Amino acid sequence: MYNNKHFTAIVLSAGKGSRMHSDIPKQYMKLNGKEVIYYSLNVFQKSQVDDIILVSGEDDIEYCRRDIVEKYVFNKVINVVAGGSERYWSVRNGLDACKETDYVLIHDGARPCIDNNMIMRLMDEVILHDACTVGVPAKDTIKVVDEDNYGIGTPDRKTLWQVQTPQGFLYTDIKNAYEKMENDSESNITDDTMIVERYLGKKSKLIFGDYKNVKITTPEDIMVVENFLKNGELKK
């Protein structure tokens, strides 16, 4: 219990990673001899969260239990559940698997560069604000484009952040928001802050994450994270 509150981490590992051009899902590719998903689980295992729900592809559940959870003795993982056809349904399945928790931290398993300090800041802030996410201010100018890729607007960069994970929520809020989403035909949900904004009308507090907290999406990202490992910037 952290500040007398129960925290559950939901780690998402159900994606196929088609942009990696590999037969191996990106979350199970090796980084410095260990699977990508290992790094996120290891940080949460050592953090002050109380338990972990791992969401994997339905065909990968046994592999995750045997070759990830049991192999590395991640005893905070209380369940491995199947994901859905879209990311938000995977989150919903993870929420359904939670047991009497107060707050959830939802994290993309393809982001291996989180650390305990980031998790602690998020836990502190979500108690205060109910909905939080880590992120970083945008470094580049962002263009709004039309369907033909012509620029039609340039937002003020000072107002733009790149949203990352983990994202933290009061459990009853995020569960309620997902229940409201079920009957909505909208499907352009890319992260969970959008869920609480759209269905609960609540703002999310952004706190500084880390520019190293990249999401592995393409082969180039693997090389970037491996470089962090070689330079000792990412702990095991």
PDB file of C-alpha atoms in Angstrom:
ATOM      1  CA  MET A   1       0.000   0.000   0.000  1.00  0.00           C
ATOM      2  CA  TYR A   2       1.324   3.433  -0.958  1.00  0.00           C
ATOM      3  CA  ASN A   3      -0.154   6.265   1.131  1.00  0.00           C
ATOM      4  CA  ASN A   4      -2.792   3.732   2.220  1.00  0.00           C
ATOM      5  CA  LYS A   5      -3.886   3.301  -1.409  1.00  0.00           C
ATOM      6  CA  HIS A   6      -3.752   0.138  -3.492  1.00  0.00           C
ATOM      7  CA  PHE A   7      -2.006   0.517  -6.861  1.00  0.00           C
ATOM      8  CA  THR A   8      -2.207  -1.897  -9.779  1.00  0.00           C
ATOM      9  CA  ALA A   9      -0.035  -1.690 -12.889  1.00  0.00           C
ATOM     10  CA  ILE A  10      -1.581  -2.865 -16.163  1.00  0.00           C
ATOM     11  CA  VAL A  11       1.182  -3.665 -18.644  1.00  0.00           C
ATOM     12  CA  LEU A  12       0.075  -4.064 -22.247  1.00  0.00           C
ATOM     13  CA  SER A  13       1.858  -6.706 -24.309  1.00  0.00           C
ATOM     14  CA  ALA A  14      -0.740  -7.758 -26.873  1.00  0.00           C
ATOM     15  CA  GLY A  15       0.389  -5.789 -29.947  1.00  0.00           C
ATOM     16  CA  LYS A  16       1.611  -7.418 -33.141  1.00  0.00           C
ATOM     17  CA  GLY A  17       4.128  -4.734 -34.084  1.00  0.00           C
ATOM     18  CA  SER A  18       3.604  -4.973 -37.851  1.00  0.00           C
ATOM     19  CA  ARG A  19       5.910  -1.998 -38.476  1.00  0.00           C
ATOM     20  CA  MET A  20       8.833  -3.965 -37.056  1.00  0.00           C
ATOM     21  CA  HIS A  21       8.802  -6.276 -40.112  1.00  0.00           C
ATOM     22  CA  SER A  22       9.501  -9.244 -37.861  1.00  0.00           C
ATOM     23  CA  ASP A  23       7.787 -12.557 -37.134  1.00  0.00           C
ATOM     24  CA  ILE A  24       8.502 -11.952 -33.447  1.00  0.00           C
ATOM     25  CA  PRO A  25       6.185  -9.432 -31.722  1.00  0.00           C
ATOM     26  CA  LYS A  26       8.246  -6.397 -30.707  1.00  0.00           C
ATOM     27  CA  GLN A  27       7.589  -6.870 -27.006  1.00  0.00           C
ATOM     28  CA  TYR A  28       9.332 -10.256 -27.117  1.00  0.00           C
ATOM     29  CA  MET A  29      12.351  -9.209 -29.169  1.00  0.00           C
ATOM     30  CA  LYS A  30      15.631  -9.217 -27.270  1.00  0.00           C
ATOM     31  CA  LEU A  31      17.359  -6.145 -25.853  1.00  0.00           C
ATOM     32  CA  ASN A  32      20.726  -6.874 -24.292  1.00  0.00           C
ATOM     33  CA  GLY A  33      19.723 -10.515 -23.934  1.00  0.00           C
ATOM     34  CA  LYS A  34      16.311  -9.919 -22.357  1.00  0.00           C
ATOM     35  CA  GLU A  35      12.865  -9.467 -23.841  1.00  0.00           C
ATOM     36  CA  VAL A  36      11.593  -5.913 -24.352  1.00  0.00           C
ATOM     37  CA  ILE A  37       8.665  -6.593 -22.009  1.00  0.00           C
ATOM     38  CA  TYR A  38      11.074  -7.684 -19.260  1.00  0.00           C
ATOM     39  CA  TYR A  39      12.262  -4.143 -18.599  1.00  0.00           C
ATOM     40  CA  SER A  40       8.848  -2.634 -17.854  1.00  0.00           C
ATOM     41  CA  LEU A  41       7.806  -5.562 -15.703  1.00  0.00           C
ATOM     42  CA  ASN A  42      11.083  -5.463 -13.803  1.00  0.00           C
ATOM     43  CA  VAL A  43      10.669  -1.785 -12.915  1.00  0.00           C
ATOM     44  CA  PHE A  44       7.082  -2.283 -11.740  1.00  0.00           C
ATOM     45  CA  GLN A  45       8.149  -5.390  -9.802  1.00  0.00           C
ATOM     46  CA  LYS A  46      10.666  -3.290  -7.864  1.00  0.00           C
ATOM     47  CA  SER A  47       8.348  -0.296  -7.466  1.00  0.00           C
ATOM     48  CA  GLN A  48       5.758   0.359  -4.776  1.00  0.00           C
ATOM     49  CA  VAL A  49       2.803  -0.817  -6.861  1.00  0.00           C
ATOM     50  CA  ASP A  50       0.978  -3.659  -5.150  1.00  0.00           C
ATOM     51  CA  ASP A  51       0.308  -5.924  -8.108  1.00  0.00           C
ATOM     52  CA  ILE A  52       0.569  -6.207 -11.884  1.00  0.00           C
ATOM     53  CA  ILE A  53      -1.816  -7.378 -14.608  1.00  0.00           C
ATOM     54  CA  LEU A  54      -0.031  -8.440 -17.797  1.00  0.00           C
ATOM     55  CA  VAL A  55      -2.160  -8.265 -20.948  1.00  0.00           C
ATOM     56  CA  SER A  56      -0.841 -10.396 -23.808  1.00  0.00           C
ATOM     57  CA  GLY A  57      -2.073 -11.890 -27.048  1.00  0.00           C
ATOM     58  CA  GLU A  58      -4.369 -14.835 -26.429  1.00  0.00           C
ATOM     59  CA  ASP A  59      -1.879 -17.238 -28.025  1.00  0.00           C
ATOM     60  CA  ASP A  60       0.970 -15.861 -25.908  1.00  0.00           C
ATOM     61  CA  ILE A  61      -0.534 -16.273 -22.436  1.00  0.00           C
ATOM     62  CA  GLU A  62       1.269 -19.511 -21.616  1.00  0.00           C
ATOM     63  CA  TYR A  63       4.544 -18.188 -23.029  1.00  0.00           C
ATOM     64  CA  CYS A  64       4.261 -15.063 -20.872  1.00  0.00           C
ATOM     65  CA  ARG A  65       3.500 -17.066 -17.749  1.00  0.00           C
ATOM     66  CA  ARG A  66       6.292 -19.587 -18.266  1.00  0.00           C
ATOM     67  CA  ASP A  67       9.070 -17.668 -20.039  1.00  0.00           C
ATOM     68  CA  ILE A  68       8.544 -14.184 -18.625  1.00  0.00           C
ATOM     69  CA  VAL A  69       6.681 -14.177 -15.296  1.00  0.00           C
ATOM     70  CA  GLU A  70       7.980 -17.456 -13.854  1.00  0.00           C
ATOM     71  CA  LYS A  71      11.439 -17.247 -15.421  1.00  0.00           C
ATOM     72  CA  TYR A  72      12.192 -13.819 -13.957  1.00  0.00           C
ATOM     73  CA  VAL A  73      10.173 -14.394 -10.741  1.00  0.00           C
ATOM     74  CA  PHE A  74       7.824 -11.466 -11.262  1.00  0.00           C
ATOM     75  CA  ASN A  75       5.678 -12.412  -8.270  1.00  0.00           C
ATOM     76  CA  LYS A  76       3.689  -9.177  -8.343  1.00  0.00           C
ATOM     77  CA  VAL A  77       2.047 -10.359 -11.583  1.00  0.00           C
ATOM     78  CA  ILE A  78      -1.261 -11.722 -10.315  1.00  0.00           C
ATOM     79  CA  ASN A  79      -2.783 -12.482 -13.711  1.00  0.00           C
ATOM     80  CA  VAL A  80      -1.978 -12.757 -17.408  1.00  0.00           C
ATOM     81  CA  VAL A  81      -5.061 -11.999 -19.499  1.00  0.00           C
ATOM     82  CA  ALA A  82      -5.816 -11.918 -23.200  1.00  0.00           C
ATOM     83  CA  GLY A  83      -5.909  -8.606 -25.014  1.00  0.00           C
ATOM     84  CA  GLY A  84      -8.533  -7.407 -27.458  1.00  0.00           C
ATOM     85  CA  SER A  85      -8.603  -6.475 -31.126  1.00  0.00           C
ATOM     86  CA  GLU A  86      -7.645  -2.876 -30.308  1.00  0.00           C
ATOM     87  CA  ARG A  87      -5.471  -1.344 -27.611  1.00  0.00           C
ATOM     88  CA  TYR A  88      -8.421   0.094 -25.709  1.00  0.00           C
ATOM     89  CA  TRP A  89     -10.082  -3.331 -25.468  1.00  0.00           C
ATOM     90  CA  SER A  90      -6.839  -4.733 -24.088  1.00  0.00           C
ATOM     91  CA  VAL A  91      -6.941  -2.046 -21.415  1.00  0.00           C
ATOM     92  CA  ARG A  92     -10.557  -2.898 -20.666  1.00  0.00           C
ATOM     93  CA  ASN A  93      -9.657  -6.560 -20.177  1.00  0.00           C
ATOM     94  CA  GLY A  94      -6.872  -5.505 -17.846  1.00  0.00           C
ATOM     95  CA  LEU A  95      -9.245  -3.317 -15.842  1.00  0.00           C
ATOM     96  CA  ASP A  96     -11.690  -6.206 -15.504  1.00  0.00           C
ATOM     97  CA  ALA A  97      -8.890  -8.350 -14.040  1.00  0.00           C
ATOM     98  CA  CYS A  98      -8.033  -5.864 -11.271  1.00  0.00           C
ATOM     99  CA  LYS A  99      -8.847  -6.853  -7.705  1.00  0.00           C
ATOM    100  CA  GLU A 100     -10.108  -4.199  -5.263  1.00  0.00           C
ATOM    101  CA  THR A 101      -7.657  -1.520  -6.307  1.00  0.00           C
ATOM    102  CA  ASP A 102      -7.749   2.256  -5.825  1.00  0.00           C
ATOM    103  CA  TYR A 103      -5.525   3.410  -8.693  1.00  0.00           C
ATOM    104  CA  VAL A 104      -4.215   1.896 -11.916  1.00  0.00           C
ATOM    105  CA  LEU A 105      -1.076   2.715 -13.860  1.00  0.00           C
ATOM    106  CA  ILE A 106      -1.481   1.741 -17.515  1.00  0.00           C
ATOM    107  CA  HIS A 107       1.722   1.181 -19.455  1.00  0.00           C
ATOM    108  CA  ASP A 108       2.698   0.133 -22.976  1.00  0.00           C
ATOM    109  CA  GLY A 109       5.080  -2.795 -22.653  1.00  0.00           C
ATOM    110  CA  ALA A 110       6.899  -1.574 -25.768  1.00  0.00           C
ATOM    111  CA  ARG A 111       8.260   1.352 -23.696  1.00  0.00           C
ATOM    112  CA  PRO A 112      11.133  -0.298 -21.800  1.00  0.00           C
ATOM    113  CA  CYS A 113      12.853   2.907 -20.634  1.00  0.00           C
ATOM    114  CA  ILE A 114      10.728   3.789 -17.620  1.00  0.00           C
ATOM    115  CA  ASP A 115      12.284   4.006 -14.167  1.00  0.00           C
ATOM    116  CA  ASN A 116      11.125   3.959 -10.570  1.00  0.00           C
ATOM    117  CA  ASN A 117      11.369   7.728 -10.148  1.00  0.00           C
ATOM    118  CA  MET A 118       8.897   8.213 -12.993  1.00  0.00           C
ATOM    119  CA  ILE A 119       6.500   5.728 -11.418  1.00  0.00           C
ATOM    120  CA  MET A 120       6.777   7.354  -7.996  1.00  0.00           C
ATOM    121  CA  ARG A 121       6.042  10.822  -9.397  1.00  0.00           C
ATOM    122  CA  LEU A 122       3.020   9.451 -11.217  1.00  0.00           C
ATOM    123  CA  MET A 123       1.717   7.728  -8.087  1.00  0.00           C
ATOM    124  CA  ASP A 124       2.044  10.926  -6.085  1.00  0.00           C
ATOM    125  CA  GLU A 125       0.334  13.050  -8.730  1.00  0.00           C
ATOM    126  CA  VAL A 126      -2.556  10.720  -9.491  1.00  0.00           C
ATOM    127  CA  ILE A 127      -3.575  10.785  -5.828  1.00  0.00           C
ATOM    128  CA  LEU A 128      -3.874  14.560  -6.174  1.00  0.00           C
ATOM    129  CA  HIS A 129      -5.422  14.802  -9.651  1.00  0.00           C
ATOM    130  CA  ASP A 130      -7.235  11.464 -10.354  1.00  0.00           C
ATOM    131  CA  ALA A 131      -5.902  11.370 -13.952  1.00  0.00           C
ATOM    132  CA  CYS A 132      -2.239  11.865 -14.922  1.00  0.00           C
ATOM    133  CA  THR A 133       0.191  10.957 -17.651  1.00  0.00           C
ATOM    134  CA  VAL A 134       3.890  11.319 -18.184  1.00  0.00           C
ATOM    135  CA  GLY A 135       5.015  13.138 -21.292  1.00  0.00           C
ATOM    136  CA  VAL A 136       7.568  15.561 -22.688  1.00  0.00           C
ATOM    137  CA  PRO A 137       7.258  18.976 -24.342  1.00  0.00           C
ATOM    138  CA  ALA A 138       7.419  18.761 -28.134  1.00  0.00           C
ATOM    139  CA  LYS A 139      10.819  19.746 -29.511  1.00  0.00           C
ATOM    140  CA  ASP A 140       9.760  20.072 -33.151  1.00  0.00           C
ATOM    141  CA  THR A 141       7.272  22.313 -34.900  1.00  0.00           C
ATOM    142  CA  ILE A 142       4.029  20.401 -35.501  1.00  0.00           C
ATOM    143  CA  LYS A 143       1.927  20.910 -38.625  1.00  0.00           C
ATOM    144  CA  VAL A 144      -1.775  20.210 -39.061  1.00  0.00           C
ATOM    145  CA  VAL A 145      -2.348  18.786 -42.556  1.00  0.00           C
ATOM    146  CA  ASP A 146      -5.323  18.107 -44.789  1.00  0.00           C
ATOM    147  CA  GLU A 147      -6.152  14.859 -46.587  1.00  0.00           C
ATOM    148  CA  ASP A 148      -3.619  15.729 -49.307  1.00  0.00           C
ATOM    149  CA  ASN A 149      -0.832  16.426 -46.802  1.00  0.00           C
ATOM    150  CA  TYR A 150      -0.868  20.183 -47.298  1.00  0.00           C
ATOM    151  CA  GLY A 151      -0.159  22.169 -44.164  1.00  0.00           C
ATOM    152  CA  ILE A 152      -3.237  24.026 -42.948  1.00  0.00           C
ATOM    153  CA  GLY A 153      -2.128  25.106 -39.488  1.00  0.00           C
ATOM    154  CA  THR A 154       0.789  25.385 -37.075  1.00  0.00           C
ATOM    155  CA  PRO A 155      -0.090  25.045 -33.371  1.00  0.00           C
ATOM    156  CA  ASP A 156       1.964  26.945 -30.827  1.00  0.00           C
ATOM    157  CA  ARG A 157       4.708  24.530 -29.847  1.00  0.00           C
ATOM    158  CA  LYS A 158       4.665  25.820 -26.263  1.00  0.00           C
ATOM    159  CA  THR A 159       1.239  24.209 -25.809  1.00  0.00           C
ATOM    160  CA  LEU A 160       2.208  20.794 -27.226  1.00  0.00           C
ATOM    161  CA  TRP A 161       3.422  17.744 -25.345  1.00  0.00           C
ATOM    162  CA  GLN A 162       4.206  14.238 -26.571  1.00  0.00           C
ATOM    163  CA  VAL A 163       2.176  11.909 -24.403  1.00  0.00           C
ATOM    164  CA  GLN A 164       3.856   8.780 -23.074  1.00  0.00           C
ATOM    165  CA  THR A 165       3.018   6.017 -20.630  1.00  0.00           C
ATOM    166  CA  PRO A 166       2.567   5.069 -17.859  1.00  0.00           C
ATOM    167  CA  GLN A 167      -0.703   6.884 -17.316  1.00  0.00           C
ATOM    168  CA  GLY A 168      -2.399   6.865 -13.921  1.00  0.00           C
ATOM    169  CA  PHE A 169      -6.090   6.962 -13.032  1.00  0.00           C
ATOM    170  CA  LEU A 170      -8.483   6.624 -10.166  1.00  0.00           C
ATOM    171  CA  TYR A 171      -9.740   3.102 -10.835  1.00  0.00           C
ATOM    172  CA  THR A 172     -13.441   3.890 -10.502  1.00  0.00           C
ATOM    173  CA  ASP A 173     -13.068   6.765 -12.991  1.00  0.00           C
ATOM    174  CA  ILE A 174     -11.279   4.869 -15.742  1.00  0.00           C
ATOM    175  CA  LYS A 175     -13.555   1.840 -15.308  1.00  0.00           C
ATOM    176  CA  ASN A 176     -16.618   4.093 -15.576  1.00  0.00           C
ATOM    177  CA  ALA A 177     -15.203   5.807 -18.657  1.00  0.00           C
ATOM    178  CA  TYR A 178     -14.621   2.481 -20.406  1.00  0.00           C
ATOM    179  CA  GLU A 179     -18.138   1.334 -19.592  1.00  0.00           C
ATOM    180  CA  LYS A 180     -19.497   4.508 -21.196  1.00  0.00           C
ATOM    181  CA  MET A 181     -17.337   3.929 -24.260  1.00  0.00           C
ATOM    182  CA  GLU A 182     -18.789   0.475 -24.956  1.00  0.00           C
ATOM    183  CA  ASN A 183     -21.865   1.803 -26.757  1.00  0.00           C
ATOM    184  CA  ASP A 184     -19.971   4.450 -28.714  1.00  0.00           C
ATOM    185  CA  SER A 185     -19.077   3.801 -32.342  1.00  0.00           C
ATOM    186  CA  GLU A 186     -15.998   6.034 -32.094  1.00  0.00           C
ATOM    187  CA  SER A 187     -12.766   4.071 -32.407  1.00  0.00           C
ATOM    188  CA  ASN A 188     -10.057   6.728 -32.760  1.00  0.00           C
ATOM    189  CA  ILE A 189      -8.821   6.245 -29.210  1.00  0.00           C
ATOM    190  CA  THR A 190      -5.028   6.288 -28.994  1.00  0.00           C
ATOM    191  CA  ASP A 191      -4.476   6.547 -25.246  1.00  0.00           C
ATOM    192  CA  ASP A 192      -6.409   6.444 -22.001  1.00  0.00           C
ATOM    193  CA  THR A 193      -6.377  10.151 -21.202  1.00  0.00           C
ATOM    194  CA  MET A 194      -8.664  10.528 -24.231  1.00  0.00           C
ATOM    195  CA  ILE A 195     -11.112   8.139 -22.584  1.00  0.00           C
ATOM    196  CA  VAL A 196     -11.551  10.180 -19.409  1.00  0.00           C
ATOM    197  CA  GLU A 197     -11.607  13.454 -21.350  1.00  0.00           C
ATOM    198  CA  ARG A 198     -14.276  12.267 -23.773  1.00  0.00           C
ATOM    199  CA  TYR A 199     -16.549  10.262 -21.496  1.00  0.00           C
ATOM    200  CA  LEU A 200     -16.066  11.893 -18.090  1.00  0.00           C
ATOM    201  CA  GLY A 201     -15.163  15.431 -19.118  1.00  0.00           C
ATOM    202  CA  LYS A 202     -12.077  15.308 -16.891  1.00  0.00           C
ATOM    203  CA  LYS A 203      -8.700  16.838 -17.597  1.00  0.00           C
ATOM    204  CA  SER A 204      -5.472  14.889 -17.196  1.00  0.00           C
ATOM    205  CA  LYS A 205      -2.442  16.330 -15.457  1.00  0.00           C
ATOM    206  CA  LEU A 206       0.765  16.069 -17.507  1.00  0.00           C
ATOM    207  CA  ILE A 207       4.007  15.507 -15.641  1.00  0.00           C
ATOM    208  CA  PHE A 208       7.479  15.365 -17.124  1.00  0.00           C
ATOM    209  CA  GLY A 209       8.549  11.896 -18.204  1.00  0.00           C
ATOM    210  CA  ASP A 210      11.787  11.345 -20.116  1.00  0.00           C
ATOM    211  CA  TYR A 211      12.866  11.836 -23.709  1.00  0.00           C
ATOM    212  CA  LYS A 212      14.439   8.364 -23.469  1.00  0.00           C
ATOM    213  CA  ASN A 213      11.003   6.871 -22.782  1.00  0.00           C
ATOM    214  CA  VAL A 214      10.503   5.937 -26.437  1.00  0.00           C
ATOM    215  CA  LYS A 215       7.949   3.463 -27.712  1.00  0.00           C
ATOM    216  CA  ILE A 216       9.525   0.740 -29.811  1.00  0.00           C
ATOM    217  CA  THR A 217       7.655   0.867 -33.110  1.00  0.00           C
ATOM    218  CA  THR A 218      10.246   0.486 -35.879  1.00  0.00           C
ATOM    219  CA  PRO A 219      13.625  -1.297 -36.142  1.00  0.00           C
ATOM    220  CA  GLU A 220      15.370   2.046 -35.622  1.00  0.00           C
ATOM    221  CA  ASP A 221      13.820   2.293 -32.162  1.00  0.00           C
ATOM    222  CA  ILE A 222      15.460  -0.981 -31.149  1.00  0.00           C
ATOM    223  CA  MET A 223      18.845   0.497 -32.014  1.00  0.00           C
ATOM    224  CA  VAL A 224      18.099   3.642 -29.996  1.00  0.00           C
ATOM    225  CA  VAL A 225      17.150   1.690 -26.864  1.00  0.00           C
ATOM    226  CA  GLU A 226      20.113  -0.680 -27.261  1.00  0.00           C
ATOM    227  CA  ASN A 227      22.334   2.386 -27.266  1.00  0.00           C
ATOM    228  CA  PHE A 228      20.800   3.478 -23.951  1.00  0.00           C
ATOM    229  CA  LEU A 229      21.574   0.027 -22.564  1.00  0.00           C
ATOM    230  CA  LYS A 230      25.172   0.056 -23.761  1.00  0.00           C
ATOM    231  CA  ASN A 231      25.752   3.468 -22.193  1.00  0.00           C
ATOM    232  CA  GLY A 232      24.226   2.414 -18.893  1.00  0.00           C
ATOM    233  CA  GLU A 233      21.279   4.786 -19.242  1.00  0.00           C
ATOM    234  CA  LEU A 234      18.696   2.041 -18.841  1.00  0.00           C
ATOM    235  CA  LYS A 235      18.899  -0.146 -15.751  1.00  0.00           C
ATOM    236  CA  LYS A 236      18.020  -3.813 -15.783  1.00  0.00           C
TER     237      LYS A 236
END
